[in-house]
PDB file of C-alpha atoms in Angstrom:
ATOM      1  CA  MET A   1      -6.381  10.809  -4.925  1.00 55.00           C
ATOM      2  CA  PRO A   2      -9.413  13.104  -2.608  1.00 53.00           C
ATOM      3  CA  ASP A   3      -7.854  17.060  -1.504  1.00 59.00           C
ATOM      4  CA  SER A   4      -6.144  16.740   1.535  1.00 59.00           C
ATOM      5  CA  LYS A   5      -4.721  19.535   4.230  1.00 86.00           C
ATOM      6  CA  GLN A   6      -2.248  18.115   4.326  1.00 91.00           C
ATOM      7  CA  LEU A   7      -0.012  16.514   1.224  1.00 94.00           C
ATOM      8  CA  LEU A   8       3.681  14.382   1.565  1.00 94.00           C
ATOM      9  CA  ARG A   9       4.580  13.438  -2.319  1.00 96.00           C
ATOM     10  CA  LEU A  10       7.890  11.268  -2.047  1.00 96.00           C
ATOM     11  CA  GLN A  11       8.990   9.433  -5.113  1.00 98.00           C
ATOM     12  CA  ILE A  12      12.265   6.377  -5.039  1.00 98.00           C
ATOM     13  CA  ASP A  13      13.708   3.998  -7.132  1.00 98.00           C
ATOM     14  CA  SER A  14      11.483   1.147  -7.517  1.00 98.00           C
ATOM     15  CA  GLN A  15      14.183  -0.836  -5.583  1.00 97.00           C
ATOM     16  CA  LEU A  16      12.805  -3.269  -3.155  1.00 96.00           C
ATOM     17  CA  SER A  17      15.458  -1.571  -0.206  1.00 96.00           C
ATOM     18  CA  ASN A  18      13.952   1.750  -0.536  1.00 97.00           C
ATOM     19  CA  THR A  19      10.762   1.246   1.110  1.00 96.00           C
ATOM     20  CA  THR A  20      12.990   1.710   4.101  1.00 95.00           C
ATOM     21  CA  LEU A  21      12.619   5.738   3.523  1.00 95.00           C
ATOM     22  CA  VAL A  22       8.571   5.348   2.629  1.00 96.00           C
ATOM     23  CA  ALA A  23       7.852   2.952   5.658  1.00 96.00           C
ATOM     24  CA  MET A  24      10.069   6.083   8.374  1.00 96.00           C
ATOM     25  CA  ALA A  25       8.523   8.990   5.960  1.00 95.00           C
ATOM     26  CA  VAL A  26       4.727   7.539   7.327  1.00 95.00           C
ATOM     27  CA  ARG A  27       5.532   6.644  10.734  1.00 95.00           C
ATOM     28  CA  GLY A  28       6.399  10.389  11.063  1.00 94.00           C
ATOM     29  CA  VAL A  29       2.986  11.555   9.466  1.00 94.00           C
ATOM     30  CA  CYS A  30       1.436   8.684  11.889  1.00 94.00           C
ATOM     31  CA  ALA A  31       2.963  10.780  14.844  1.00 93.00           C
ATOM     32  CA  MET A  32       0.461  13.403  14.029  1.00 91.00           C
ATOM     33  CA  THR A  33      -2.839  11.362  14.341  1.00 93.00           C
ATOM     34  CA  THR A  34      -5.046  10.272  16.533  1.00 92.00           C
ATOM     35  CA  LEU A  35      -3.508   6.207  15.702  1.00 94.00           C
ATOM     36  CA  SER A  36      -2.937   3.742  18.152  1.00 94.00           C
ATOM     37  CA  PRO A  37       0.576   2.160  18.178  1.00 95.00           C
ATOM     38  CA  VAL A  38      -1.287  -1.010  16.651  1.00 94.00           C
ATOM     39  CA  GLU A  39      -2.804   1.435  13.905  1.00 94.00           C
ATOM     40  CA  ILE A  40       0.414   2.647  12.799  1.00 95.00           C
ATOM     41  CA  ASN A  41       2.455  -0.331  12.953  1.00 94.00           C
ATOM     42  CA  ARG A  42      -1.293  -2.239  10.557  1.00 94.00           C
ATOM     43  CA  LEU A  43      -1.088   0.750   8.160  1.00 95.00           C
ATOM     44  CA  GLU A  44       3.391   1.035   7.485  1.00 96.00           C
ATOM     45  CA  LEU A  45       2.456  -3.354   7.275  1.00 94.00           C
ATOM     46  CA  CYS A  46      -0.162  -1.960   3.849  1.00 95.00           C
ATOM     47  CA  LEU A  47       1.909   0.585   2.492  1.00 96.00           C
ATOM     48  CA  VAL A  48       4.641  -1.028   2.200  1.00 96.00           C
ATOM     49  CA  GLU A  49       2.938  -3.460   0.891  1.00 94.00           C
ATOM     50  CA  ILE A  50       1.779  -1.937  -1.866  1.00 96.00           C
ATOM     51  CA  VAL A  51       4.618   0.011  -2.109  1.00 97.00           C
ATOM     52  CA  ASN A  52       6.445  -3.698  -2.810  1.00 95.00           C
ATOM     53  CA  ASN A  53       3.878  -4.715  -5.011  1.00 94.00           C
ATOM     54  CA  ALA A  54       4.572  -1.773  -7.273  1.00 96.00           C
ATOM     55  CA  ILE A  55       8.319  -3.162  -7.436  1.00 97.00           C
ATOM     56  CA  GLU A  56       8.411  -6.526  -7.886  1.00 94.00           C
ATOM     57  CA  HIS A  57       5.016  -6.714  -9.965  1.00 93.00           C
ATOM     58  CA  ALA A  58       4.766  -3.091 -12.151  1.00 96.00           C
ATOM     59  CA  TYR A  59       8.845  -3.416 -12.693  1.00 97.00           C
ATOM     60  CA  GLY A  60       9.913  -7.061 -12.845  1.00 96.00           C
ATOM     61  CA  ASN A  61      11.728  -5.678  -9.264  1.00 96.00           C
ATOM     62  CA  GLU A  62      14.345  -3.201 -12.126  1.00 97.00           C
ATOM     63  CA  ALA A  63      15.483  -0.625 -10.702  1.00 97.00           C
ATOM     64  CA  GLY A  64      15.527   2.733 -12.102  1.00 97.00           C
ATOM     65  CA  HIS A  65      11.244   3.232 -12.286  1.00 98.00           C
ATOM     66  CA  PRO A  66       9.721   5.583 -10.929  1.00 98.00           C
ATOM     67  CA  VAL A  67       7.435   4.879  -7.485  1.00 98.00           C
ATOM     68  CA  GLU A  68       5.204   7.374  -6.164  1.00 98.00           C
ATOM     69  CA  ILE A  69       3.868   7.559  -3.005  1.00 98.00           C
ATOM     70  CA  CYS A  70       1.092  10.504  -1.743  1.00 97.00           C
ATOM     71  CA  ILE A  71       0.359  10.983   2.425  1.00 96.00           C
ATOM     72  CA  GLY A  72      -2.599  13.223   2.595  1.00 95.00           C
ATOM     73  CA  LEU A  73      -3.240  14.042   5.995  1.00 93.00           C
ATOM     74  CA  ASP A  74      -6.678  16.741   7.412  1.00 91.00           C
ATOM     75  CA  LYS A  75      -9.296  15.702  10.158  1.00 90.00           C
ATOM     76  CA  THR A  76     -10.926  12.964   9.441  1.00 93.00           C
ATOM     77  CA  SER A  77      -8.570  10.522   7.330  1.00 94.00           C
ATOM     78  CA  MET A  78      -5.313  10.397   6.178  1.00 95.00           C
ATOM     79  CA  ASN A  79      -5.910   8.674   2.384  1.00 96.00           C
ATOM     80  CA  ILE A  80      -2.747   7.472   0.303  1.00 97.00           C
ATOM     81  CA  SER A  81      -2.235   6.382  -2.981  1.00 98.00           C
ATOM     82  CA  VAL A  82       1.109   4.650  -4.245  1.00 98.00           C
ATOM     83  CA  SER A  83       1.375   5.170  -8.230  1.00 98.00           C
ATOM     84  CA  ASP A  84       4.111   3.781 -11.446  1.00 98.00           C
ATOM     85  CA  TRP A  85       4.455   4.064 -14.089  1.00 98.00           C
ATOM     86  CA  GLY A  86       4.801   0.106 -14.841  1.00 97.00           C
ATOM     87  CA  ALA A  87       2.432  -2.915 -15.777  1.00 94.00           C
ATOM     88  CA  SER A  88      -1.168  -2.813 -14.451  1.00 93.00           C
ATOM     89  CA  ILE A  89      -2.862  -5.398 -11.681  1.00 88.00           C
ATOM     90  CA  PRO A  90      -4.899  -7.325 -13.955  1.00 85.00           C
ATOM     91  CA  SER A  91      -8.831  -6.662 -12.296  1.00 82.00           C
ATOM     92  CA  ASP A  92      -9.327 -10.363 -11.746  1.00 76.00           C
ATOM     93  CA  VAL A  93      -6.618  -9.789  -9.161  1.00 75.00           C
ATOM     94  CA  ILE A  94      -8.158  -6.558  -7.818  1.00 71.00           C
ATOM     95  CA  ASP A  95     -11.758  -8.419  -8.282  1.00 70.00           C
ATOM     96  CA  SER A  96     -10.108 -11.592  -5.631  1.00 66.00           C
ATOM     97  CA  GLN A  97     -11.568 -10.737  -2.281  1.00 58.00           C
ATOM     98  CA  GLU A  98     -10.107 -14.287  -0.646  1.00 60.00           C
ATOM     99  CA  PRO A  99      -7.141 -15.342  -1.123  1.00 53.00           C
ATOM    100  CA  GLU A 100      -5.837 -19.647  -1.825  1.00 55.00           C
ATOM    101  CA  GLU A 101      -6.259 -21.705   1.158  1.00 58.00           C
ATOM    102  CA  ILE A 102      -3.428 -22.515   2.877  1.00 52.00           C
ATOM    103  CA  ASN A 103      -2.613 -25.919   3.285  1.00 56.00           C
ATOM    104  CA  PRO A 104      -0.461 -26.251   6.873  1.00 56.00           C
ATOM    105  CA  ASP A 105       0.526 -29.448   5.933  1.00 61.00           C
ATOM    106  CA  HIS A 106       3.432 -28.367   3.675  1.00 56.00           C
ATOM    107  CA  PRO A 107       5.565 -25.276   5.213  1.00 56.00           C
ATOM    108  CA  GLU A 108       6.627 -24.227   2.123  1.00 56.00           C
ATOM    109  CA  ALA A 109       3.407 -22.449   0.721  1.00 52.00           C
ATOM    110  CA  TRP A 110       3.111 -20.316   3.873  1.00 48.00           C
ATOM    111  CA  LEU A 111       5.445 -17.365   2.378  1.00 52.00           C
ATOM    112  CA  CYS A 112       4.008 -17.343  -1.333  1.00 53.00           C
ATOM    113  CA  SER A 113       2.778 -14.029  -2.250  1.00 59.00           C
ATOM    114  CA  GLY A 114      -0.481 -13.410  -2.867  1.00 63.00           C
ATOM    115  CA  ARG A 115      -2.618 -12.991   0.365  1.00 73.00           C
ATOM    116  CA  GLY A 116      -0.929  -9.056   0.142  1.00 83.00           C
ATOM    117  CA  LEU A 117      -3.588  -7.482  -1.716  1.00 87.00           C
ATOM    118  CA  HIS A 118      -6.310  -9.391   0.721  1.00 85.00           C
ATOM    119  CA  ILE A 119      -4.315  -7.764   4.262  1.00 87.00           C
ATOM    120  CA  VAL A 120      -4.959  -4.403   2.424  1.00 91.00           C
ATOM    121  CA  ASN A 121      -8.651  -4.748   2.155  1.00 89.00           C
ATOM    122  CA  LYS A 122      -8.054  -5.607   5.156  1.00 90.00           C
ATOM    123  CA  LEU A 123      -6.749  -3.314   7.429  1.00 92.00           C
ATOM    124  CA  MET A 124      -7.665  -0.346   5.430  1.00 95.00           C
ATOM    125  CA  ASP A 125     -11.576   1.508   5.559  1.00 95.00           C
ATOM    126  CA  ASP A 126     -10.931   1.687   2.386  1.00 95.00           C
ATOM    127  CA  VAL A 127      -9.539   0.737  -1.293  1.00 94.00           C
ATOM    128  CA  SER A 128      -9.704   1.712  -4.968  1.00 94.00           C
ATOM    129  CA  TYR A 129      -7.389   0.792  -7.975  1.00 94.00           C
ATOM    130  CA  GLU A 130      -7.411   3.212 -10.844  1.00 95.00           C
ATOM    131  CA  THR A 131      -4.794   3.441 -14.244  1.00 95.00           C
ATOM    132  CA  ASP A 132      -4.886   6.603 -15.983  1.00 95.00           C
ATOM    133  CA  GLU A 133      -3.140   6.874 -19.675  1.00 95.00           C
ATOM    134  CA  GLY A 134      -0.001   4.454 -18.288  1.00 95.00           C
ATOM    135  CA  LYS A 135      -0.201   6.007 -14.631  1.00 97.00           C
ATOM    136  CA  ASN A 136      -0.955   3.189 -11.894  1.00 97.00           C
ATOM    137  CA  SER A 137      -2.341   3.742  -8.940  1.00 97.00           C
ATOM    138  CA  PHE A 138      -3.572   2.113  -5.458  1.00 96.00           C
ATOM    139  CA  ILE A 139      -5.234   4.757  -2.827  1.00 97.00           C
ATOM    140  CA  MET A 140      -6.370   3.947   0.898  1.00 97.00           C
ATOM    141  CA  SER A 141      -7.612   5.146   3.277  1.00 96.00           C
ATOM    142  CA  LYS A 142      -7.908   5.498   6.891  1.00 96.00           C
ATOM    143  CA  ALA A 143      -9.961   7.189   9.319  1.00 95.00           C
ATOM    144  CA  LEU A 144      -9.161   8.702  12.545  1.00 94.00           C
ATOM    145  CA  ARG A 145     -10.914   9.049  15.751  1.00 83.00           C
ATOM    146  CA  TYR A 146     -11.175  11.981  17.423  1.00 73.00           C
TER     147      TYR A 146
END
C-alpha cells in the first residue's frame, strides 16, 4: 500500500458478519474527508464487496482465517487494501472487464455473483491486485476533492 499520512489497520476473522465492522470503520474515516454521501456509500459498497470476496472465494466461507484491511488517508486520496492468505483470484477473473449479460427474462440470475469486481472497477479511481509470498492484496483508491 502506498505511504499515507494516516493509516488504519484492521484485521477481522473470515466471517461475513464481520463486514459490518469494516463498513462502519471506513465510514468513520470517510467522515474526515471531502467525499460526498453518495461517494461514501459507493466506497463502502466497494470495500464490503472485496472483503466478502476474500471471505467467500479465498477462504471458501470458512471462519478462522485473517482478512486484513488497511485504510490510508492523505491530502489527495484514500487508499484501501484488503489482504488474505487464501486462494488467489485467477488472472482471467482480474483481467475480465465486462460482467456476463443479465437476462431480464430470468430474474433468478439477477443476484448471481460475478459482477462485484466490475462494479468496483467502475466506482473506484484505481484498482490493482497483487500476490506476494502467499499474501493476496486487492488495492483500490479514491481521489479526494479539495
